[in-house]
mmCIF file of C-alpha atoms in Angstrom:
data_model
loop_
_atom_site.group_PDB
_atom_site.id
_atom_site.type_symbol
_atom_site.label_atom_id
_atom_site.label_comp_id
_atom_site.label_asym_id
_atom_site.label_seq_id
_atom_site.Cartn_x
_atom_site.Cartn_y
_atom_site.Cartn_z
ATOM 1 C CA MET A 116 203.954 185.967 41.475
ATOM 2 C CA GLU A 117 204.443 189.310 43.323
ATOM 3 C CA LEU A 118 200.684 190.764 43.379
ATOM 4 C CA MET A 119 202.433 193.959 41.265
ATOM 5 C CA GLU A 120 203.657 191.502 38.949
ATOM 6 C CA ALA A 121 200.470 190.633 38.023
ATOM 7 C CA ILE A 122 199.379 194.020 37.726
ATOM 8 C CA ARG A 123 201.719 194.231 35.241
ATOM 9 C CA GLY A 124 201.295 191.745 33.384
ATOM 10 C CA ARG A 125 197.269 190.835 33.662
ATOM 11 C CA HIS A 126 194.878 192.668 30.100
ATOM 12 C CA ALA A 127 191.738 191.773 29.291
ATOM 13 C CA VAL A 128 190.943 189.121 26.967
ATOM 14 C CA ARG A 129 188.146 187.669 25.116
ATOM 15 C CA GLN A 130 189.748 184.655 22.514
ATOM 16 C CA TYR A 131 190.118 181.697 24.810
ATOM 17 C CA THR A 132 191.653 178.358 24.399
ATOM 18 C CA ASP A 133 189.836 175.139 25.353
ATOM 19 C CA LYS A 134 192.238 173.934 27.588
ATOM 20 C CA PRO A 135 190.399 173.191 30.894
ATOM 21 C CA ILE A 136 191.177 174.867 34.364
ATOM 22 C CA PRO A 137 193.268 171.707 36.250
ATOM 23 C CA ALA A 138 190.663 170.766 39.786
ATOM 24 C CA GLU A 139 193.269 172.772 41.973
ATOM 25 C CA THR A 140 193.915 175.802 39.709
ATOM 26 C CA LEU A 141 189.733 175.801 40.484
ATOM 27 C CA ALA A 142 190.286 174.981 44.123
ATOM 28 C CA ALA A 143 192.834 177.640 45.581
ATOM 29 C CA LEU A 144 189.962 180.230 43.363
ATOM 30 C CA ALA A 145 187.759 179.282 45.267
ATOM 31 C CA ALA A 146 189.318 179.680 48.517
ATOM 32 C CA GLU A 147 190.018 183.356 47.458
ATOM 33 C CA ILE A 148 186.656 183.319 46.812
ATOM 34 C CA ALA A 149 185.331 182.070 50.138
ATOM 35 C CA LEU A 150 187.718 185.106 51.738
ATOM 36 C CA CYS A 151 186.605 188.181 49.631
ATOM 37 C CA ASN A 152 183.351 186.844 50.492
ATOM 38 C CA GLN A 153 183.168 187.419 54.117
ATOM 39 C CA ALA A 154 185.214 189.661 53.612
ATOM 40 C CA GLY A 155 183.135 192.140 51.567
ATOM 41 C CA GLY A 156 179.670 190.354 52.979
ATOM 42 C CA LEU A 157 179.224 189.210 48.997
ATOM 43 C CA HIS A 158 178.055 186.709 46.870
ATOM 44 C CA ILE A 159 180.237 186.229 44.367
ATOM 45 C CA GLN A 160 180.570 182.726 41.567
ATOM 46 C CA LEU A 161 182.765 180.744 40.011
ATOM 47 C CA VAL A 162 180.931 179.214 37.183
ATOM 48 C CA HIS A 163 183.269 176.161 36.024
ATOM 49 C CA ASP A 164 182.481 174.914 32.397
ATOM 50 C CA GLU A 165 179.244 177.088 31.753
ATOM 51 C CA PRO A 166 179.007 177.910 27.615
ATOM 52 C CA GLU A 167 175.420 179.652 27.280
ATOM 53 C CA ALA A 168 176.304 182.824 28.795
ATOM 54 C CA PHE A 169 179.143 183.737 26.361
ATOM 55 C CA GLN A 170 177.082 182.538 22.926
ATOM 56 C CA GLY A 171 174.617 185.141 20.290
ATOM 57 C CA LEU A 172 175.289 188.216 19.942
ATOM 58 C CA LEU A 173 175.992 190.275 22.916
ATOM 59 C CA ALA A 174 179.410 188.296 22.910
ATOM 60 C CA HIS A 175 179.892 188.125 18.813
ATOM 61 C CA TYR A 176 179.644 192.227 19.434
ATOM 62 C CA GLY A 177 182.088 192.113 22.462
ATOM 63 C CA LYS A 178 184.782 189.990 20.434
ATOM 64 C CA PHE A 179 184.187 186.865 22.768
ATOM 65 C CA ARG A 180 184.973 183.602 21.969
ATOM 66 C CA GLY A 181 185.738 180.457 24.110
ATOM 67 C CA VAL A 182 184.886 181.329 27.037
ATOM 68 C CA ARG A 183 183.662 178.775 29.615
ATOM 69 C CA ASN A 184 184.169 180.050 32.273
ATOM 70 C CA TYR A 185 183.801 182.970 34.668
ATOM 71 C CA LEU A 186 183.071 184.555 38.061
ATOM 72 C CA ALA A 187 179.853 185.652 38.355
ATOM 73 C CA LEU A 188 180.017 188.960 41.211
ATOM 74 C CA VAL A 189 176.976 189.449 42.800
ATOM 75 C CA GLY A 190 176.104 191.486 45.740
ATOM 76 C CA PRO A 191 173.875 193.256 47.894
ATOM 77 C CA LYS A 192 171.730 195.626 45.400
ATOM 78 C CA GLY A 193 174.560 198.968 46.574
ATOM 79 C CA ALA A 194 177.084 196.722 46.507
ATOM 80 C CA ASP A 195 178.825 197.541 43.488
ATOM 81 C CA GLU A 196 182.213 199.118 44.137
ATOM 82 C CA GLU A 197 182.854 196.293 46.938
ATOM 83 C CA LEU A 198 182.175 194.215 43.817
ATOM 84 C CA GLY A 199 184.806 195.757 42.263
ATOM 85 C CA TYR A 200 187.376 195.634 45.230
ATOM 86 C CA TYR A 201 187.168 191.869 46.139
ATOM 87 C CA GLY A 202 185.938 190.978 42.259
ATOM 88 C CA GLU A 203 189.692 192.824 41.302
ATOM 89 C CA ARG A 204 190.959 190.500 44.417
ATOM 90 C CA LEU A 205 189.731 187.957 42.399
ATOM 91 C CA VAL A 206 191.160 189.084 39.266
ATOM 92 C CA LEU A 207 195.110 188.882 40.544
ATOM 93 C CA GLU A 208 194.919 186.411 42.397
ATOM 94 C CA ALA A 209 193.523 183.883 39.642
ATOM 95 C CA VAL A 210 196.237 186.237 36.701
ATOM 96 C CA ARG A 211 198.904 184.664 39.627
ATOM 97 C CA LEU A 212 197.441 181.024 39.209
ATOM 98 C CA GLY A 213 199.099 181.244 35.379
ATOM 99 C CA LEU A 214 195.266 181.984 34.283
ATOM 100 C CA ASP A 215 193.652 185.211 31.991
ATOM 101 C CA THR A 216 191.184 187.399 32.593
ATOM 102 C CA CYS A 217 188.135 189.716 31.129
ATOM 103 C CA TRP A 218 186.082 191.774 32.911
ATOM 104 C CA VAL A 219 182.672 192.062 31.147
ATOM 105 C CA ALA A 220 179.726 194.087 31.876
ATOM 106 C CA LEU A 221 177.541 194.709 28.895
ATOM 107 C CA THR A 222 177.969 191.717 26.631
ATOM 108 C CA PHE A 223 176.378 188.185 27.949
ATOM 109 C CA ARG A 224 173.423 186.905 28.794
ATOM 110 C CA LYS A 225 172.765 187.360 31.933
ATOM 111 C CA GLY A 226 170.024 185.706 32.081
ATOM 112 C CA LYS A 227 171.500 182.451 31.183
ATOM 113 C CA CYS A 228 174.488 183.044 33.716
ATOM 114 C CA PRO A 229 173.393 179.324 36.699
ATOM 115 C CA VAL A 230 174.467 181.492 39.690
ATOM 116 C CA ALA A 231 172.273 182.346 42.928
ATOM 117 C CA VAL A 232 170.637 185.606 43.640
ATOM 118 C CA ALA A 233 169.224 185.956 47.087
ATOM 119 C CA PRO A 234 166.656 189.143 47.940
ATOM 120 C CA GLY A 235 168.310 191.608 47.997
ATOM 121 C CA GLU A 236 171.103 190.926 45.863
ATOM 122 C CA LYS A 237 172.417 191.151 41.915
ATOM 123 C CA LEU A 238 174.955 190.041 39.948
ATOM 124 C CA VAL A 239 176.186 193.036 38.687
ATOM 125 C CA CYS A 240 179.259 191.874 35.758
ATOM 126 C CA VAL A 241 181.074 189.014 35.050
ATOM 127 C CA VAL A 242 184.609 187.668 34.746
ATOM 128 C CA ALA A 243 186.142 185.741 32.017
ATOM 129 C CA LEU A 244 188.470 183.153 32.921
ATOM 130 C CA GLY A 245 190.753 180.930 31.252
ATOM 131 C CA TYR A 246 193.754 180.126 29.170
ATOM 132 C CA GLY A 247 193.370 182.948 26.345
ATOM 133 C CA GLU A 248 194.840 182.815 22.674
ATOM 134 C CA THR A 249 197.016 185.345 23.892
ATOM 135 C CA HIS A 250 197.735 187.343 26.803
ATOM 136 C CA GLY A 251 196.528 190.359 26.100
ATOM 137 C CA VAL A 252 197.352 193.540 24.692
ATOM 138 C CA PRO A 253 198.844 196.594 26.897
ATOM 139 C CA HIS A 254 196.044 199.834 26.047
ATOM 140 C CA LYS A 255 196.462 203.013 26.182
ATOM 141 C CA SER A 256 196.861 205.328 29.695
ATOM 142 C CA LYS A 257 196.198 208.820 31.084
ATOM 143 C CA SER A 258 199.177 210.546 33.083
ATOM 144 C CA LEU A 259 199.786 210.887 36.536
ATOM 145 C CA ALA A 260 199.566 214.607 36.471
ATOM 146 C CA GLN A 261 195.280 214.070 34.894
ATOM 147 C CA VAL A 262 194.380 211.343 37.721
ATOM 148 C CA CYS A 263 196.218 212.832 40.768
ATOM 149 C CA ARG A 264 195.386 215.975 42.502
ATOM 150 C CA ALA A 265 198.140 217.298 45.207
ATOM 151 C CA GLU A 266 199.910 220.221 46.678
ATOM 152 C CA GLY A 267 203.615 219.603 45.985
ATOM 153 C CA ASP A 268 205.333 217.397 44.669
ATOM 154 C CA LEU A 269 203.912 213.542 45.012
ATOM 155 C CA PRO A 270 205.505 211.271 47.857
ATOM 156 C CA ASP A 271 206.689 208.283 46.370
ATOM 157 C CA TRP A 272 204.523 205.915 48.223
ATOM 158 C CA PHE A 273 201.308 208.355 46.487
ATOM 159 C CA ARG A 274 203.263 207.815 43.000
ATOM 160 C CA SER A 275 203.783 204.582 42.865
ATOM 161 C CA GLY A 276 200.041 203.823 44.627
ATOM 162 C CA ALA A 277 198.787 206.087 41.427
ATOM 163 C CA GLU A 278 200.995 204.070 38.080
ATOM 164 C CA ALA A 279 199.319 200.878 40.064
ATOM 165 C CA ALA A 280 195.768 202.041 39.955
ATOM 166 C CA LEU A 281 196.102 204.247 36.066
ATOM 167 C CA LEU A 282 197.391 200.093 35.272
ATOM 168 C CA ALA A 283 193.505 199.680 36.136
ATOM 169 C CA PRO A 284 190.850 197.554 34.385
ATOM 170 C CA THR A 285 187.741 199.950 34.317
ATOM 171 C CA ALA A 286 184.636 200.282 31.564
ATOM 172 C CA THR A 287 185.786 201.784 28.535
ATOM 173 C CA ASN A 288 189.481 201.964 29.489
ATOM 174 C CA GLN A 289 187.426 206.102 30.015
ATOM 175 C CA GLN A 290 190.124 206.019 33.319
ATOM 176 C CA LYS A 291 187.194 208.006 34.639
ATOM 177 C CA PHE A 292 188.957 208.258 38.499
ATOM 178 C CA LEU A 293 190.465 211.372 40.644
ATOM 179 C CA LEU A 294 193.097 210.602 43.974
ATOM 180 C CA THR A 295 193.492 212.982 45.271
ATOM 181 C CA LEU A 296 196.273 213.780 48.439
ATOM 182 C CA GLU A 297 195.372 215.345 51.547
ATOM 183 C CA GLY A 298 197.904 214.813 54.616
ATOM 184 C CA ASP A 299 197.892 211.447 54.647
ATOM 185 C CA ALA A 300 194.959 210.324 54.163
ATOM 186 C CA VAL A 301 193.715 209.874 49.896
ATOM 187 C CA LYS A 302 190.720 210.753 48.534
ATOM 188 C CA ALA A 303 189.779 207.966 45.406
ATOM 189 C CA GLU A 304 186.415 209.779 43.350
ATOM 190 C CA SER A 305 184.726 208.715 40.347
ATOM 191 C CA THR A 306 184.476 211.587 37.219
ATOM 192 C CA GLY A 307 181.949 209.576 35.551
ATOM 193 C CA GLY A 308 181.206 206.814 33.076
ATOM 194 C CA PHE A 309 178.979 202.953 33.945
ATOM 195 C CA TYR A 310 180.105 201.297 36.524
ATOM 196 C CA ALA A 311 181.549 203.829 37.810
ATOM 197 C CA LYS A 312 181.307 202.677 41.241
ATOM 198 C CA VAL A 313 182.269 199.372 39.538
ATOM 199 C CA ASP A 314 185.738 201.185 38.809
ATOM 200 C CA LEU A 315 186.633 203.443 42.192
ATOM 201 C CA GLY A 316 186.481 199.930 43.780
ATOM 202 C CA ILE A 317 189.381 197.938 41.132
ATOM 203 C CA VAL A 318 191.528 201.305 41.159
ATOM 204 C CA LYS A 319 190.851 201.232 44.629
ATOM 205 C CA TYR A 320 191.900 198.237 44.944
ATOM 206 C CA HIS A 321 195.346 199.082 43.038
ATOM 207 C CA PHE A 322 196.493 201.966 44.912
ATOM 208 C CA GLU A 323 196.505 200.340 47.479
ATOM 209 C CA VAL A 324 198.283 197.336 46.809
ATOM 210 C CA GLY A 325 201.006 199.822 45.200
ATOM 211 C CA ALA A 326 201.042 201.955 47.589
ATOM 212 C CA GLY A 327 201.535 199.394 50.670
ATOM 213 C CA LYS A 328 198.247 200.321 52.721
ATOM 214 C CA ASP A 329 200.507 201.003 55.814
ATOM 215 C CA HIS A 330 201.138 204.616 54.333
ATOM 216 C CA PHE A 331 197.544 205.687 54.243
ATOM 217 C CA THR A 332 193.829 206.200 55.082
ATOM 218 C CA TRP A 333 190.968 206.466 52.827
ATOM 219 C CA LYS A 334 189.383 209.939 53.254
ATOM 220 C CA THR A 335 185.275 209.142 52.315
#
């Protein structure tokens, strides 16, 4: 499965079956986690066959059921954007491996997650993993005009990147971001909302996949 196919096919899934994740799939995820941690200076961890974090009122409120596997997005304090970027890279790898996923910021029990958090680090959020009862459904999206700024017509690569960004998961699906084209540079900004920096990292990864990293540079 190509990355753009994974982007188009990924939808948030909150209810999971008890089908176990095969050892080879877990190994492939672990290998990708190691690469992401090295590249981003992060401490993302895979938690397998652990139901406690998704039991109780919070999970019920979030409509979660059957979650026993998840990615714990741990990193240095202030690395929220990097966790979003590399977390979504892992999400798309999980989709390519045949798994369903869901980003989860609040509706899980953080204190029940058996993860290592070193001094100076924090657990920002998690990503539920497994085989969903369904594969989820698309959600309403903003238009390109609402999230893009450019003088003149949009180049094909920029349009493709922005379309991929509009398929990125964001907190409560609010899509609070703006992409501005300035020559061959692109500026990605948050326009507010909860977990804004995590969302921005996710959006930037999607944009890179859609646009192709060789077509532009990021403007800070």
